[in-house]
PDB file of C-alpha atoms in Angstrom:
ATOM      1  CA  MET H   1      54.779  45.780-159.714  1.00 50.00           C
ATOM      2  CA  ARG H   2      57.935  44.213-161.128  1.00 64.00           C
ATOM      3  CA  PHE H   3      56.715  41.152-163.048  1.00 62.00           C
ATOM      4  CA  ALA H   4      60.228  39.906-163.893  1.00 61.00           C
ATOM      5  CA  LEU H   5      61.083  39.740-160.184  1.00 55.00           C
ATOM      6  CA  ILE H   6      57.841  37.982-159.368  1.00 60.00           C
ATOM      7  CA  TRP H   7      58.352  35.315-162.009  1.00 63.00           C
ATOM      8  CA  SER H   8      61.947  34.788-160.855  1.00 66.00           C
ATOM      9  CA  GLU H   9      60.578  34.207-157.347  1.00 62.00           C
ATOM     10  CA  VAL H  10      58.052  31.754-158.756  1.00 62.00           C
ATOM     11  CA  GLY H  11      60.747  29.803-160.603  1.00 66.00           C
ATOM     12  CA  GLN H  12      62.950  29.749-157.508  1.00 67.00           C
ATOM     13  CA  GLY H  13      60.093  28.474-155.367  1.00 62.00           C
ATOM     14  CA  LEU H  14      59.276  25.713-157.846  1.00 64.00           C
ATOM     15  CA  ARG H  15      62.916  24.598-157.968  1.00 71.00           C
ATOM     16  CA  ARG H  16      63.196  24.461-154.178  1.00 69.00           C
ATOM     17  CA  ASN H  17      60.086  22.320-153.773  1.00 70.00           C
ATOM     18  CA  VAL H  18      60.182  20.033-156.804  1.00 76.00           C
ATOM     19  CA  SER H  19      58.962  16.936-154.956  1.00 75.00           C
ATOM     20  CA  MET H  20      56.037  18.803-153.372  1.00 75.00           C
ATOM     21  CA  VAL H  21      55.126  20.419-156.705  1.00 80.00           C
ATOM     22  CA  ILE H  22      55.067  16.976-158.367  1.00 83.00           C
ATOM     23  CA  SER H  23      52.841  15.739-155.526  1.00 81.00           C
ATOM     24  CA  VAL H  24      50.418  18.623-156.103  1.00 81.00           C
ATOM     25  CA  ILE H  25      50.382  17.920-159.834  1.00 84.00           C
ATOM     26  CA  LEU H  26      49.637  14.221-159.307  1.00 87.00           C
ATOM     27  CA  VAL H  27      46.895  14.749-156.691  1.00 84.00           C
ATOM     28  CA  THR H  28      45.250  17.442-158.826  1.00 87.00           C
ATOM     29  CA  PHE H  29      45.534  15.210-161.864  1.00 91.00           C
ATOM     30  CA  ILE H  30      43.878  12.238-160.160  1.00 88.00           C
ATOM     31  CA  SER H  31      41.108  14.253-158.528  1.00 85.00           C
ATOM     32  CA  LEU H  32      40.188  16.177-161.672  1.00 89.00           C
ATOM     33  CA  THR H  33      40.260  12.999-163.716  1.00 90.00           C
ATOM     34  CA  PHE H  34      37.488  11.674-161.451  1.00 87.00           C
ATOM     35  CA  VAL H  35      35.636  14.974-161.879  1.00 87.00           C
ATOM     36  CA  GLY H  36      35.915  14.672-165.685  1.00 89.00           C
ATOM     37  CA  ALA H  37      34.837  11.028-165.625  1.00 87.00           C
ATOM     38  CA  ALA H  38      31.778  11.890-163.522  1.00 85.00           C
ATOM     39  CA  ALA H  39      30.838  14.754-165.865  1.00 86.00           C
ATOM     40  CA  LEU H  40      31.154  12.559-168.954  1.00 88.00           C
ATOM     41  CA  LEU H  41      29.210   9.789-167.284  1.00 85.00           C
ATOM     42  CA  GLN H  42      26.352  12.184-166.563  1.00 83.00           C
ATOM     43  CA  LEU H  43      26.394  13.317-170.222  1.00 85.00           C
ATOM     44  CA  GLN H  44      26.360   9.671-171.331  1.00 84.00           C
ATOM     45  CA  ILE H  45      23.448   8.857-169.018  1.00 82.00           C
ATOM     46  CA  GLY H  46      21.510  11.796-170.446  1.00 80.00           C
ATOM     47  CA  GLN H  47      22.094  10.599-174.012  1.00 79.00           C
ATOM     48  CA  MET H  48      21.138   7.028-173.148  1.00 78.00           C
ATOM     49  CA  LYS H  49      17.936   8.193-171.440  1.00 74.00           C
ATOM     50  CA  ASN H  50      16.931  10.246-174.443  1.00 71.00           C
ATOM     51  CA  TYR H  51      17.632   7.289-176.752  1.00 71.00           C
ATOM     52  CA  TRP H  52      16.104   4.424-174.797  1.00 73.00           C
ATOM     53  CA  TYR H  53      13.155   6.202-173.225  1.00 69.00           C
ATOM     54  CA  ASP H  54      11.943   7.230-176.684  1.00 65.00           C
ATOM     55  CA  ARG H  55      12.207   3.593-177.808  1.00 68.00           C
ATOM     56  CA  ALA H  56      10.891   1.950-174.626  1.00 75.00           C
ATOM     57  CA  GLN H  57       7.883  -0.262-175.342  1.00 83.00           C
ATOM     58  CA  VAL H  58       4.975  -1.472-173.299  1.00 88.00           C
ATOM     59  CA  ALA H  59       4.379  -5.219-173.602  1.00 88.00           C
ATOM     60  CA  VAL H  60       0.883  -6.650-173.156  1.00 89.00           C
ATOM     61  CA  TYR H  61       1.483 -10.373-172.457  1.00 89.00           C
ATOM     62  CA  LEU H  62      -1.394 -12.728-173.167  1.00 89.00           C
ATOM     63  CA  CYS H  63      -2.170 -15.950-171.323  1.00 87.00           C
ATOM     64  CA  ASN H  64      -0.478 -18.971-172.901  1.00 82.00           C
ATOM     65  CA  GLY H  65      -2.433 -21.763-171.178  1.00 75.00           C
ATOM     66  CA  THR H  66       0.736 -23.599-170.143  1.00 76.00           C
ATOM     67  CA  VAL H  67       2.341 -21.449-167.493  1.00 69.00           C
ATOM     68  CA  GLY H  68      -0.465 -20.569-165.130  1.00 63.00           C
ATOM     69  CA  SER H  69      -1.030 -17.356-163.196  1.00 73.00           C
ATOM     70  CA  GLU H  70      -3.836 -15.783-161.209  1.00 76.00           C
ATOM     71  CA  ALA H  71      -4.886 -13.685-164.235  1.00 76.00           C
ATOM     72  CA  CYS H  72      -4.974 -16.753-166.471  1.00 81.00           C
ATOM     73  CA  ALA H  73      -7.038 -19.142-164.406  1.00 76.00           C
ATOM     74  CA  SER H  74      -9.337 -19.755-167.388  1.00 77.00           C
ATOM     75  CA  GLY H  75      -6.509 -20.908-169.647  1.00 80.00           C
ATOM     76  CA  GLY H  76      -4.804 -19.480-172.724  1.00 81.00           C
ATOM     77  CA  ALA H  77      -6.032 -16.408-174.584  1.00 84.00           C
ATOM     78  CA  THR H  78      -8.639 -17.193-177.251  1.00 86.00           C
ATOM     79  CA  GLU H  79      -8.774 -15.590-180.677  1.00 88.00           C
ATOM     80  CA  GLU H  80     -11.682 -13.455-179.503  1.00 89.00           C
ATOM     81  CA  GLN H  81      -9.636 -12.191-176.558  1.00 89.00           C
ATOM     82  CA  VAL H  82      -6.681 -11.407-178.818  1.00 88.00           C
ATOM     83  CA  ALA H  83      -8.986  -9.497-181.115  1.00 90.00           C
ATOM     84  CA  ALA H  84     -10.428  -7.629-178.089  1.00 89.00           C
ATOM     85  CA  VAL H  85      -6.957  -6.472-177.084  1.00 89.00           C
ATOM     86  CA  LYS H  86      -6.293  -5.287-180.636  1.00 90.00           C
ATOM     87  CA  ALA H  87      -9.623  -3.466-180.719  1.00 90.00           C
ATOM     88  CA  GLN H  88      -8.804  -1.772-177.424  1.00 89.00           C
ATOM     89  CA  LEU H  89      -5.509  -0.495-178.847  1.00 89.00           C
ATOM     90  CA  GLU H  90      -7.364   0.912-181.857  1.00 90.00           C
ATOM     91  CA  SER H  91     -10.131   2.463-179.782  1.00 89.00           C
ATOM     92  CA  PRO H  92     -10.630   6.254-179.714  1.00 89.00           C
ATOM     93  CA  THR H  93      -9.296   6.288-176.162  1.00 87.00           C
ATOM     94  CA  LEU H  94      -5.926   4.647-176.756  1.00 90.00           C
ATOM     95  CA  ALA H  95      -5.294   5.215-180.482  1.00 88.00           C
ATOM     96  CA  PRO H  96      -4.177   8.856-179.969  1.00 90.00           C
ATOM     97  CA  LEU H  97      -1.552   7.687-177.476  1.00 89.00           C
ATOM     98  CA  VAL H  98      -0.140   4.846-179.576  1.00 88.00           C
ATOM     99  CA  ASP H  99       2.544   5.542-182.135  1.00 87.00           C
ATOM    100  CA  LYS H 100       2.642   1.980-183.425  1.00 88.00           C
ATOM    101  CA  TYR H 101       2.206  -1.598-182.218  1.00 89.00           C
ATOM    102  CA  TYR H 102       2.699  -5.107-183.469  1.00 89.00           C
ATOM    103  CA  TYR H 103       1.485  -8.567-182.489  1.00 90.00           C
ATOM    104  CA  GLU H 104       4.030 -11.285-181.549  1.00 90.00           C
ATOM    105  CA  SER H 105       2.871 -14.873-181.690  1.00 89.00           C
ATOM    106  CA  GLN H 106       4.326 -17.687-179.619  1.00 88.00           C
ATOM    107  CA  ASP H 107       6.369 -18.881-182.609  1.00 89.00           C
ATOM    108  CA  ASP H 108       7.699 -15.344-183.127  1.00 90.00           C
ATOM    109  CA  ALA H 109       8.578 -15.096-179.437  1.00 88.00           C
ATOM    110  CA  TYR H 110      10.385 -18.422-179.595  1.00 89.00           C
ATOM    111  CA  ALA H 111      12.375 -17.383-182.701  1.00 89.00           C
ATOM    112  CA  LYS H 112      13.466 -14.176-180.885  1.00 86.00           C
ATOM    113  CA  PHE H 113      14.298 -16.159-177.739  1.00 84.00           C
ATOM    114  CA  ALA H 114      16.387 -18.670-179.723  1.00 86.00           C
ATOM    115  CA  GLU H 115      18.291 -15.848-181.438  1.00 84.00           C
ATOM    116  CA  GLN H 116      19.025 -14.028-178.166  1.00 77.00           C
ATOM    117  CA  PHE H 117      20.203 -17.187-176.357  1.00 77.00           C
ATOM    118  CA  LYS H 118      21.879 -18.848-179.299  1.00 79.00           C
ATOM    119  CA  GLY H 119      24.471 -21.355-178.080  1.00 75.00           C
ATOM    120  CA  ASN H 120      22.889 -21.567-174.618  1.00 75.00           C
ATOM    121  CA  SER H 121      21.603 -24.976-173.504  1.00 77.00           C
ATOM    122  CA  LEU H 122      18.480 -23.232-172.156  1.00 75.00           C
ATOM    123  CA  VAL H 123      17.125 -23.093-175.718  1.00 79.00           C
ATOM    124  CA  ASP H 124      16.843 -26.901-175.749  1.00 82.00           C
ATOM    125  CA  TYR H 125      14.379 -26.860-172.842  1.00 83.00           C
ATOM    126  CA  VAL H 126      12.099 -24.071-174.039  1.00 85.00           C
ATOM    127  CA  THR H 127       9.268 -24.662-176.470  1.00 85.00           C
ATOM    128  CA  PRO H 128       6.937 -22.090-178.119  1.00 85.00           C
ATOM    129  CA  ASP H 129       3.982 -23.086-175.943  1.00 83.00           C
ATOM    130  CA  LEU H 130       5.889 -21.959-172.817  1.00 84.00           C
ATOM    131  CA  LEU H 131       6.126 -18.399-174.162  1.00 86.00           C
ATOM    132  CA  ASN H 132       3.458 -15.716-174.273  1.00 87.00           C
ATOM    133  CA  GLN H 133       1.784 -14.040-177.174  1.00 89.00           C
ATOM    134  CA  ALA H 134       2.231 -10.309-176.831  1.00 90.00           C
ATOM    135  CA  PHE H 135       1.369  -6.927-178.217  1.00 90.00           C
ATOM    136  CA  TRP H 136       4.407  -4.618-178.283  1.00 90.00           C
ATOM    137  CA  ILE H 137       3.369  -0.962-178.114  1.00 89.00           C
ATOM    138  CA  ASN H 138       5.361   2.158-178.876  1.00 87.00           C
ATOM    139  CA  LEU H 139       3.793   5.258-177.308  1.00 86.00           C
ATOM    140  CA  LYS H 140       3.978   8.772-178.633  1.00 84.00           C
ATOM    141  CA  ASP H 141       4.723   9.865-175.074  1.00 82.00           C
ATOM    142  CA  PRO H 142       6.412   7.048-173.097  1.00 78.00           C
ATOM    143  CA  SER H 143       5.471   8.754-169.803  1.00 78.00           C
ATOM    144  CA  GLN H 144       1.811   7.819-170.447  1.00 82.00           C
ATOM    145  CA  SER H 145       2.458   4.092-170.048  1.00 83.00           C
ATOM    146  CA  ASP H 146       0.296   4.061-166.913  1.00 85.00           C
ATOM    147  CA  VAL H 147      -2.768   4.649-169.124  1.00 87.00           C
ATOM    148  CA  ILE H 148      -1.979   1.446-171.057  1.00 86.00           C
ATOM    149  CA  GLN H 149      -1.452  -0.523-167.893  1.00 85.00           C
ATOM    150  CA  GLU H 150      -4.765   0.654-166.419  1.00 86.00           C
ATOM    151  CA  SER H 151      -6.624  -0.026-169.678  1.00 87.00           C
ATOM    152  CA  PHE H 152      -5.578  -3.692-169.847  1.00 87.00           C
ATOM    153  CA  ALA H 153      -5.462  -4.510-166.140  1.00 81.00           C
ATOM    154  CA  GLY H 154      -7.962  -7.286-165.512  1.00 80.00           C
ATOM    155  CA  LEU H 155      -8.891  -7.652-169.201  1.00 84.00           C
ATOM    156  CA  ALA H 156      -9.767 -11.266-170.102  1.00 85.00           C
ATOM    157  CA  GLY H 157      -6.856 -13.100-171.716  1.00 85.00           C
ATOM    158  CA  VAL H 158      -4.239 -10.610-170.516  1.00 86.00           C
ATOM    159  CA  ASP H 159      -1.526 -12.086-168.266  1.00 87.00           C
ATOM    160  CA  SER H 160       0.454  -8.922-167.459  1.00 86.00           C
ATOM    161  CA  VAL H 161       1.424  -5.489-168.772  1.00 87.00           C
ATOM    162  CA  VAL H 162       5.123  -4.594-168.539  1.00 86.00           C
ATOM    163  CA  ASP H 163       6.645  -1.182-169.082  1.00 84.00           C
ATOM    164  CA  GLN H 164      10.256  -1.492-170.251  1.00 80.00           C
ATOM    165  CA  ARG H 165      11.110   1.866-168.682  1.00 79.00           C
ATOM    166  CA  ARG H 166      10.945   0.135-165.299  1.00 79.00           C
ATOM    167  CA  PHE H 167      14.001  -1.966-166.223  1.00 77.00           C
ATOM    168  CA  LEU H 168      15.735   1.074-167.717  1.00 77.00           C
ATOM    169  CA  ASP H 169      15.251   3.029-164.471  1.00 77.00           C
ATOM    170  CA  GLN H 170      17.081   0.267-162.598  1.00 79.00           C
ATOM    171  CA  ILE H 171      20.043   0.463-165.022  1.00 78.00           C
ATOM    172  CA  PHE H 172      20.179   4.237-164.849  1.00 79.00           C
ATOM    173  CA  THR H 173      20.011   4.114-161.038  1.00 83.00           C
ATOM    174  CA  VAL H 174      23.161   1.966-161.038  1.00 80.00           C
ATOM    175  CA  LEU H 175      24.904   4.354-163.478  1.00 79.00           C
ATOM    176  CA  ASN H 176      23.900   7.390-161.413  1.00 80.00           C
ATOM    177  CA  THR H 177      25.269   5.670-158.267  1.00 85.00           C
ATOM    178  CA  ALA H 178      28.578   5.134-160.062  1.00 80.00           C
ATOM    179  CA  SER H 179      28.614   8.786-161.108  1.00 79.00           C
ATOM    180  CA  ILE H 180      27.896   9.965-157.556  1.00 84.00           C
ATOM    181  CA  THR H 181      30.643   7.654-156.273  1.00 84.00           C
ATOM    182  CA  ALA H 182      33.112   9.210-158.730  1.00 79.00           C
ATOM    183  CA  ILE H 183      32.056  12.695-157.630  1.00 82.00           C
ATOM    184  CA  GLY H 184      32.525  11.701-153.964  1.00 85.00           C
ATOM    185  CA  ILE H 185      36.038  10.370-154.627  1.00 82.00           C
ATOM    186  CA  ALA H 186      36.827  13.518-156.628  1.00 80.00           C
ATOM    187  CA  VAL H 187      35.722  15.765-153.749  1.00 83.00           C
ATOM    188  CA  VAL H 188      37.896  13.872-151.287  1.00 85.00           C
ATOM    189  CA  MET H 189      40.861  14.108-153.674  1.00 80.00           C
ATOM    190  CA  LEU H 190      40.250  17.820-154.239  1.00 81.00           C
ATOM    191  CA  ILE H 191      40.292  18.397-150.485  1.00 85.00           C
ATOM    192  CA  ALA H 192      43.574  16.453-150.328  1.00 81.00           C
ATOM    193  CA  ALA H 193      44.957  18.575-153.177  1.00 79.00           C
ATOM    194  CA  SER H 194      43.887  21.781-151.394  1.00 83.00           C
ATOM    195  CA  LEU H 195      45.618  20.716-148.171  1.00 83.00           C
ATOM    196  CA  LEU H 196      48.731  19.657-150.054  1.00 81.00           C
ATOM    197  CA  ILE H 197      48.869  22.998-151.881  1.00 80.00           C
ATOM    198  CA  SER H 198      48.560  24.837-148.580  1.00 82.00           C
ATOM    199  CA  THR H 199      51.337  22.762-147.040  1.00 80.00           C
ATOM    200  CA  THR H 200      53.575  23.293-150.047  1.00 77.00           C
ATOM    201  CA  ILE H 201      53.090  27.064-149.973  1.00 76.00           C
ATOM    202  CA  ARG H 202      53.747  27.287-146.242  1.00 77.00           C
ATOM    203  CA  LEU H 203      56.933  25.211-146.548  1.00 75.00           C
ATOM    204  CA  SER H 204      58.049  27.343-149.438  1.00 72.00           C
ATOM    205  CA  ALA H 205      57.387  30.510-147.426  1.00 70.00           C
ATOM    206  CA  PHE H 206      59.228  29.090-144.409  1.00 73.00           C
ATOM    207  CA  SER H 207      62.292  28.238-146.514  1.00 68.00           C
ATOM    208  CA  ARG H 208      62.342  31.852-147.731  1.00 68.00           C
ATOM    209  CA  ARG H 209      61.602  33.494-144.397  1.00 69.00           C
ATOM    210  CA  ARG H 210      64.780  35.611-144.476  1.00 73.00           C
ATOM    211  CA  GLU H 211      63.957  36.980-147.946  1.00 68.00           C
ATOM    212  CA  LEU H 212      60.390  37.708-146.820  1.00 62.00           C
ATOM    213  CA  GLY H 213      61.673  39.544-143.747  1.00 68.00           C
ATOM    214  CA  ILE H 214      63.939  41.707-145.898  1.00 67.00           C
ATOM    215  CA  MET H 215      61.128  42.424-148.340  1.00 64.00           C
ATOM    216  CA  ARG H 216      58.935  43.608-145.451  1.00 65.00           C
ATOM    217  CA  LEU H 217      61.706  45.825-144.136  1.00 66.00           C
ATOM    218  CA  VAL H 218      62.148  47.564-147.493  1.00 64.00           C
ATOM    219  CA  GLY H 219      58.416  48.231-147.659  1.00 63.00           C
ATOM    220  CA  ALA H 220      57.183  45.539-150.040  1.00 61.00           C
ATOM    221  CA  SER H 221      53.386  45.210-149.976  1.00 64.00           C
ATOM    222  CA  ASN H 222      51.622  42.038-148.878  1.00 63.00           C
ATOM    223  CA  ARG H 223      50.219  41.682-152.408  1.00 70.00           C
ATOM    224  CA  PHE H 224      53.765  41.713-153.869  1.00 66.00           C
ATOM    225  CA  ILE H 225      54.919  39.124-151.311  1.00 66.00           C
ATOM    226  CA  GLN H 226      51.918  36.824-151.763  1.00 73.00           C
ATOM    227  CA  THR H 227      51.727  36.808-155.559  1.00 76.00           C
ATOM    228  CA  PRO H 228      54.710  34.474-156.275  1.00 77.00           C
ATOM    229  CA  PHE H 229      53.390  31.845-153.839  1.00 76.00           C
ATOM    230  CA  ILE H 230      49.885  31.987-155.302  1.00 80.00           C
ATOM    231  CA  LEU H 231      51.304  31.629-158.813  1.00 82.00           C
ATOM    232  CA  GLU H 232      53.354  28.585-157.716  1.00 79.00           C
ATOM    233  CA  GLY H 233      50.215  26.777-156.557  1.00 79.00           C
ATOM    234  CA  MET H 234      48.250  27.783-159.609  1.00 84.00           C
ATOM    235  CA  PHE H 235      51.032  26.659-161.955  1.00 86.00           C
ATOM    236  CA  ALA H 236      51.256  23.190-160.344  1.00 84.00           C
ATOM    237  CA  SER H 237      47.497  22.831-160.401  1.00 87.00           C
ATOM    238  CA  LEU H 238      47.316  24.003-164.020  1.00 90.00           C
ATOM    239  CA  VAL H 239      49.716  21.246-165.059  1.00 91.00           C
ATOM    240  CA  GLY H 240      47.645  18.651-163.193  1.00 91.00           C
ATOM    241  CA  SER H 241      44.435  20.010-164.732  1.00 92.00           C
ATOM    242  CA  LEU H 242      45.835  19.839-168.247  1.00 94.00           C
ATOM    243  CA  LEU H 243      47.002  16.272-167.684  1.00 95.00           C
ATOM    244  CA  ALA H 244      43.522  15.310-166.435  1.00 93.00           C
ATOM    245  CA  GLY H 245      41.980  16.979-169.469  1.00 93.00           C
ATOM    246  CA  ALA H 246      44.344  15.100-171.772  1.00 95.00           C
ATOM    247  CA  VAL H 247      43.352  11.787-170.156  1.00 94.00           C
ATOM    248  CA  VAL H 248      39.631  12.569-170.493  1.00 93.00           C
ATOM    249  CA  VAL H 249      40.030  13.507-174.161  1.00 94.00           C
ATOM    250  CA  GLY H 250      42.198  10.427-174.787  1.00 93.00           C
ATOM    251  CA  VAL H 251      39.701   8.048-173.182  1.00 91.00           C
ATOM    252  CA  VAL H 252      36.823   9.484-175.229  1.00 91.00           C
ATOM    253  CA  GLN H 253      38.774   9.548-178.485  1.00 90.00           C
ATOM    254  CA  PHE H 254      40.487   6.142-178.342  1.00 89.00           C
ATOM    255  CA  PHE H 255      38.227   4.036-176.097  1.00 87.00           C
ATOM    256  CA  VAL H 256      34.712   5.435-176.298  1.00 85.00           C
ATOM    257  CA  GLN H 257      34.718   6.581-179.930  1.00 83.00           C
ATOM    258  CA  GLY H 258      37.492   4.278-181.157  1.00 81.00           C
ATOM    259  CA  TYR H 259      36.166   1.077-179.602  1.00 81.00           C
ATOM    260  CA  LEU H 260      32.704   1.291-178.016  1.00 78.00           C
ATOM    261  CA  ALA H 261      31.139   3.413-180.763  1.00 73.00           C
ATOM    262  CA  GLU H 262      32.436   1.062-183.441  1.00 73.00           C
ATOM    263  CA  SER H 263      30.878  -1.916-181.643  1.00 70.00           C
ATOM    264  CA  GLN H 264      27.500  -0.694-182.930  1.00 55.00           C
ATOM    265  CA  LEU H 265      25.673  -1.172-179.669  1.00 58.00           C
ATOM    266  CA  GLY H 266      22.668   0.758-180.984  1.00 58.00           C
ATOM    267  CA  PHE H 267      22.981   4.173-179.312  1.00 64.00           C
ATOM    268  CA  SER H 268      25.254   7.194-179.386  1.00 72.00           C
ATOM    269  CA  PHE H 269      28.148   7.825-177.011  1.00 82.00           C
ATOM    270  CA  VAL H 270      29.725  10.991-175.720  1.00 85.00           C
ATOM    271  CA  SER H 271      31.792  12.631-178.427  1.00 86.00           C
ATOM    272  CA  LEU H 272      35.156  14.364-178.592  1.00 88.00           C
ATOM    273  CA  GLN H 273      33.254  17.696-178.566  1.00 89.00           C
ATOM    274  CA  ASP H 274      31.709  16.736-175.201  1.00 89.00           C
ATOM    275  CA  ALA H 275      35.146  15.947-173.807  1.00 91.00           C
ATOM    276  CA  LEU H 276      36.533  19.244-175.063  1.00 91.00           C
ATOM    277  CA  LEU H 277      33.725  21.056-173.262  1.00 91.00           C
ATOM    278  CA  VAL H 278      34.678  19.330-169.999  1.00 91.00           C
ATOM    279  CA  VAL H 279      38.394  20.199-170.224  1.00 93.00           C
ATOM    280  CA  PRO H 280      37.993  24.004-169.614  1.00 93.00           C
ATOM    281  CA  VAL H 281      35.826  23.199-166.571  1.00 91.00           C
ATOM    282  CA  LEU H 282      38.594  21.018-165.148  1.00 92.00           C
ATOM    283  CA  VAL H 283      41.221  23.719-165.735  1.00 93.00           C
ATOM    284  CA  VAL H 284      39.092  26.445-164.133  1.00 92.00           C
ATOM    285  CA  VAL H 285      38.247  24.282-161.104  1.00 89.00           C
ATOM    286  CA  GLY H 286      41.863  23.243-160.609  1.00 88.00           C
ATOM    287  CA  VAL H 287      43.373  26.713-160.990  1.00 89.00           C
ATOM    288  CA  LEU H 288      40.757  28.457-158.825  1.00 90.00           C
ATOM    289  CA  LEU H 289      41.109  25.817-156.090  1.00 87.00           C
ATOM    290  CA  ALA H 290      44.878  26.159-156.107  1.00 85.00           C
ATOM    291  CA  GLY H 291      44.771  29.966-156.117  1.00 85.00           C
ATOM    292  CA  LEU H 292      42.380  30.099-153.182  1.00 86.00           C
ATOM    293  CA  SER H 293      44.283  27.474-151.167  1.00 85.00           C
ATOM    294  CA  ALA H 294      47.634  29.179-151.790  1.00 80.00           C
ATOM    295  CA  GLN H 295      46.238  32.602-150.912  1.00 81.00           C
ATOM    296  CA  LEU H 296      44.796  31.402-147.622  1.00 81.00           C
ATOM    297  CA  ALA H 297      48.019  29.555-146.741  1.00 78.00           C
ATOM    298  CA  ILE H 298      50.391  32.482-147.408  1.00 75.00           C
ATOM    299  CA  ARG H 299      48.124  34.955-145.613  1.00 76.00           C
ATOM    300  CA  ARG H 300      48.063  32.707-142.550  1.00 73.00           C
ATOM    301  CA  HIS H 301      51.828  32.354-142.694  1.00 65.00           C
ATOM    302  CA  LEU H 302      52.419  36.086-142.931  1.00 63.00           C
ATOM    303  CA  ARG H 303      50.180  36.727-139.925  1.00 63.00           C
ATOM    304  CA  VAL H 304      52.165  34.292-137.774  1.00 49.00           C
TER     305      VAL H 304
END
């Protein structure tokens, strides 16, 4: 096979269809950027889950005697009831499950509340007696929080038992929905890129129908005829894939690591190494999609 002739045909085809080639590059670039964003978002969700789930606490809120509830019909928790909760945490049943715990008084809860809502007028209307005493518990295995909830359910002086993982699950559900949405948009854009590549190849083949006819007459094989068109589609898609990879790397380097990571939000973000792992995937997906679409298009055209 004469490679010089094939590459000359590729260059000629690219020059004849510059506008279509640019369209393929842009559509591939946009679609694979969504693919890269979805992949990085999944990596970020995984890192956040590992970080926050290990640090998620179970809060045992005690009755405060001011804000009533069904569990606190008898009033605020007494010192004996507080001691009973502490004894339960240190019992042979629960102690092996508990990594550490600490007691938070109403004054401690108010100080934390005032710090979190500093500058908010709400602080002026809240007093320590409106807040609950609580035991904050870190478990060795956060998935065993149900044991803590069952142990303190109905215990005198206990208002409620709250597992922070429940709130984390809601956040991660939203993030997963965003990731799935990005994947859905990427799939639609990839389909559009595939159709555009097919159209570009068929137009290119139609504009060179006389040359193709001559090549067939002189005995050129179908493989020799098809190869330049396939390479045209793969080249355009390769450029779009590399542009998408560059954007993904740039966003991680300059926005995620350069801005978010320096904000010291308390957990790790996806790194440049993660982005560099995603780039080859984008290139492979883009080039394979283009090669397959171009091959199907030129085969269909040659059978017509």
